[in-house]
Amino acid sequence: EAGVTQSPTHLIKTRGQQATLRCSPISGHTSVYWYQQALGLGLQFLLWYDEGEERNRGNFPPRFSGRQFPNYSSELNVNALELEDSALYLCASSQDHNQPQHFGDGTRLSIL
Amino acid sequence: QQQVKQSPQSLIVQKGGISIINCAYENTAFDYFPWYQQFPGKGPALLIAIRPDVSEKKEGRFTISFNKSAKQFSLHIMDSQPGDSATYFCAARTRSGNTGKLIFGQGTTLQVKP
């Protein structure tokens, strides 16, 4: 069974640009979660999508947004990139919100 | 009240020894406590998880001990091996996952010396 896949592996952007990160959940999983893992700040919850709807978001500005597609894949968009957005962005999926979350290997976003 | 506090920040153990990582929480609405293992360049992998209705759960060399009254839980790695060298995160989630989010501890970097 394929795990959670994320693309791209690495992404380099400059300040003010926009970034799009993609996630394919484990087959059969309908819930997708996004987390930011920044150096020194641990893993911080960003967004939760279930059945195509945004169900919850963490304490991040509105320039962090995303969506979930009918096939349950998801993308995270970050607008007006700032230096402090440099981090590993992790996607996780679960069968439903009561089930364990399984993570992908992340997208490393570097802002120059 | 949403925090999960994890200690120690780093840990060095000899091969064959016991590694112990501790976590504490305040929010009594938490009802699911997983542990994740993360190797460099990889995402966190679910190791073992526990709910508050049990005091201990064991899977192979990994054991979670849970103290509901003290609001603390810990991971014990028995017979630690160099391959266990990784960063370990405890986490907590509110009742029935109704917020979706896991709240993570700050992580413990474990080094097992041969």
Coordinates of C-alpha atoms in Angstrom, one line a residue:
Chain A
E1 CA 0.0 0.0 0.0
A2 CA 1.4 3.3 -1.0
G3 CA 1.9 5.8 1.8
V4 CA 1.2 9.6 1.7
T5 CA 3.1 11.1 -1.2
Q6 CA 4.1 14.8 -1.3
S7 CA 5.5 16.9 -4.2
P8 CA 7.8 18.5 -4.8
T9 CA 10.4 17.3 -2.4
H10 CA 12.1 20.6 -2.4
L11 CA 10.9 24.1 -3.4
I12 CA 13.0 27.3 -3.5
K13 CA 11.2 30.6 -3.7
T14 CA 12.0 34.2 -3.1
R15 CA 10.1 36.6 -0.8
G16 CA 6.8 37.7 -2.1
Q17 CA 6.3 34.8 -4.4
Q18 CA 3.6 32.1 -4.1
A19 CA 4.1 28.4 -3.4
T20 CA 1.9 25.4 -4.1
L21 CA 2.5 22.1 -2.4
R22 CA 0.7 18.9 -3.2
C23 CA -0.3 15.8 -1.3
S24 CA -1.8 12.5 -2.2
P25 CA -3.3 10.6 0.8
I26 CA -3.2 6.9 1.4
S27 CA -5.9 5.1 -0.7
G28 CA -9.2 5.1 1.2
H29 CA -8.3 8.0 3.5
T30 CA -10.6 11.0 3.3
S31 CA -9.1 13.3 5.8
V32 CA -5.9 15.3 5.0
Y33 CA -3.9 17.4 7.4
W34 CA -1.1 19.9 6.9
Y35 CA 1.6 20.7 9.4
Q36 CA 4.5 23.0 9.4
Q37 CA 7.8 21.8 10.9
A38 CA 10.0 24.8 11.4
L39 CA 13.4 24.7 13.0
G40 CA 13.0 25.2 16.7
L41 CA 9.2 25.4 16.6
G42 CA 8.3 21.7 16.3
L43 CA 5.3 20.5 14.4
Q44 CA 2.5 23.0 14.2
F45 CA -1.0 22.2 12.9
L46 CA -2.0 24.2 9.8
L47 CA -5.1 22.9 8.2
W48 CA -7.5 19.9 8.1
Y49 CA -9.6 18.9 5.1
D50 CA -12.3 16.3 5.1
E51 CA -14.7 15.4 2.3
G52 CA -13.6 18.4 0.3
E53 CA -14.2 20.9 3.1
E54 CA -11.9 22.9 5.4
R55 CA -12.8 21.6 8.9
N56 CA -10.2 23.4 11.0
R57 CA -7.2 25.7 10.7
G58 CA -4.4 26.5 13.1
N59 CA -3.0 29.8 14.1
F60 CA -1.6 30.8 10.8
P61 CA -2.4 33.9 8.7
P62 CA -4.9 33.8 5.8
R63 CA -2.1 33.7 3.2
F64 CA -1.9 30.0 4.1
S65 CA -4.7 28.3 2.3
G66 CA -5.5 25.1 0.5
R67 CA -8.1 22.8 -0.9
Q68 CA -9.1 19.2 -1.2
F69 CA -10.1 17.7 -4.5
P70 CA -12.8 15.1 -5.2
N71 CA -10.1 12.4 -5.3
Y72 CA -9.1 13.5 -1.7
S73 CA -5.7 14.8 -2.8
S74 CA -4.9 18.2 -1.5
E75 CA -2.8 21.3 -2.1
L76 CA -1.4 23.9 0.2
N77 CA -0.9 27.4 -1.1
V78 CA 1.2 30.0 0.6
N79 CA 1.0 33.5 -0.8
A80 CA 3.3 36.5 -0.3
L81 CA 6.1 34.3 1.0
E82 CA 8.1 35.5 3.9
L83 CA 11.6 34.3 5.1
E84 CA 10.0 32.7 8.2
D85 CA 7.9 30.5 6.0
S86 CA 11.0 28.4 5.4
A87 CA 10.2 25.0 6.9
L88 CA 9.3 21.4 6.2
Y89 CA 5.6 21.1 5.3
L90 CA 4.1 17.8 6.2
C91 CA 0.9 16.3 5.0
A92 CA -0.9 13.5 6.9
S93 CA -4.0 11.5 6.1
S94 CA -6.4 9.3 8.0
Q95 CA -9.4 7.1 7.3
D96 CA -11.5 9.5 9.2
H97 CA -10.9 12.1 12.0
N98 CA -11.0 9.4 14.7
Q99 CA -8.2 7.3 13.1
P100 CA -4.4 7.6 13.3
Q101 CA -2.7 10.1 11.1
H102 CA 0.0 8.9 8.8
F103 CA 2.6 11.4 7.4
G104 CA 4.4 11.8 4.2
D105 CA 8.0 12.8 3.9
G106 CA 7.2 16.5 3.4
T107 CA 8.1 19.3 1.1
R108 CA 11.1 21.4 2.1
L109 CA 10.3 25.0 1.3
S110 CA 13.2 27.5 1.3
I111 CA 12.7 31.2 1.0
L112 CA 15.6 33.2 -0.3
Chain B
Q1 CA -3.6 24.6 28.1
Q2 CA -3.1 23.3 24.6
Q3 CA 0.5 22.5 25.1
V4 CA 2.2 19.1 25.4
K5 CA 5.6 19.4 27.2
Q6 CA 8.2 16.8 26.3
S7 CA 11.5 16.0 28.0
P8 CA 14.4 15.5 27.7
Q9 CA 15.3 17.5 24.6
S10 CA 18.1 15.1 23.9
L11 CA 19.1 11.7 25.2
I12 CA 22.2 9.5 24.8
V13 CA 21.8 5.8 25.7
Q14 CA 24.1 2.8 25.4
K15 CA 23.1 -0.1 23.2
G16 CA 21.0 -2.5 25.2
G17 CA 19.9 0.2 27.6
I18 CA 16.4 1.6 28.3
S19 CA 15.4 5.0 26.7
I20 CA 12.7 6.9 28.5
I21 CA 11.0 10.0 27.2
N22 CA 8.4 11.9 29.1
C23 CA 5.4 14.1 28.2
A24 CA 2.9 16.1 30.2
Y25 CA -0.3 17.8 29.3
E26 CA -2.9 20.0 30.9
N27 CA -6.0 19.7 28.7
T28 CA -8.3 17.0 30.1
A29 CA -10.2 16.9 26.8
F30 CA -7.2 15.0 25.2
D31 CA -8.1 11.4 24.7
Y32 CA -5.6 10.0 22.2
F33 CA -1.8 10.1 22.7
P34 CA 0.4 8.8 19.9
W35 CA 4.2 8.7 19.6
Y36 CA 6.0 9.3 16.4
Q37 CA 9.5 8.5 15.3
Q38 CA 11.2 10.7 12.7
F39 CA 14.5 9.9 10.9
P40 CA 16.4 12.7 9.1
G41 CA 14.9 13.6 5.8
K42 CA 11.7 11.6 6.5
G43 CA 8.3 12.4 7.8
P44 CA 7.1 11.2 11.3
A45 CA 6.1 7.6 11.5
L46 CA 3.5 6.4 13.9
L47 CA 5.1 4.2 16.5
I48 CA 2.5 3.4 19.1
A49 CA -0.6 5.1 20.6
I50 CA -2.7 5.0 23.8
R51 CA -6.0 6.1 25.1
P52 CA -6.6 7.2 28.7
D53 CA -8.7 4.1 29.6
V54 CA -5.5 2.0 29.8
S55 CA -2.4 2.5 31.9
E56 CA 0.1 0.8 29.7
K57 CA 0.5 -0.5 26.1
K58 CA 3.3 -2.5 24.8
E59 CA 4.4 -3.2 21.2
G60 CA 7.6 -5.1 20.9
R61 CA 10.4 -3.1 22.5
F62 CA 8.2 0.0 22.8
T63 CA 5.9 0.7 25.8
I64 CA 3.7 3.6 26.6
S65 CA 3.0 4.2 30.3
F66 CA 0.0 6.5 31.0
N67 CA -0.8 8.3 34.3
K68 CA -4.2 9.9 33.9
S69 CA -4.2 11.5 37.4
A70 CA -0.8 13.1 36.9
K71 CA -1.6 13.9 33.2
Q72 CA 1.7 12.4 32.1
F73 CA 2.7 9.7 29.7
S74 CA 6.0 8.3 28.7
L75 CA 7.7 6.1 26.1
H76 CA 10.1 3.4 27.1
I77 CA 12.3 1.8 24.5
M78 CA 13.7 -1.5 25.9
D79 CA 17.0 -2.9 24.6
S80 CA 17.7 0.3 22.7
Q81 CA 19.6 -0.2 19.4
P82 CA 21.6 2.1 17.2
G83 CA 18.8 1.9 14.6
D84 CA 16.5 3.5 17.2
S85 CA 18.6 6.8 16.9
A86 CA 16.0 9.3 15.7
T87 CA 13.8 12.1 17.0
Y88 CA 10.7 11.1 18.9
F89 CA 7.6 13.2 19.3
C90 CA 4.7 12.7 21.7
A91 CA 1.4 14.2 20.7
A92 CA -2.2 14.6 21.9
R93 CA -5.6 15.0 20.3
T94 CA -8.8 16.2 21.7
R95 CA -11.9 14.0 22.2
S96 CA -12.9 12.0 19.2
G97 CA -10.6 14.0 17.0
N98 CA -13.2 16.7 16.5
T99 CA -10.6 19.4 15.8
G100 CA -8.5 17.1 13.6
K101 CA -5.3 18.5 15.0
L102 CA -2.5 16.7 16.8
I103 CA -0.6 18.8 19.3
F104 CA 3.0 17.8 19.4
G105 CA 5.7 18.0 22.0
Q106 CA 8.9 19.7 21.1
G107 CA 10.7 16.4 20.3
T108 CA 13.5 14.3 21.8
T109 CA 16.6 13.5 19.8
L110 CA 17.8 10.0 20.9
Q111 CA 21.3 8.7 20.2
V112 CA 22.0 5.1 20.9
K113 CA 25.7 4.4 21.1
P114 CA 27.0 1.0 19.9

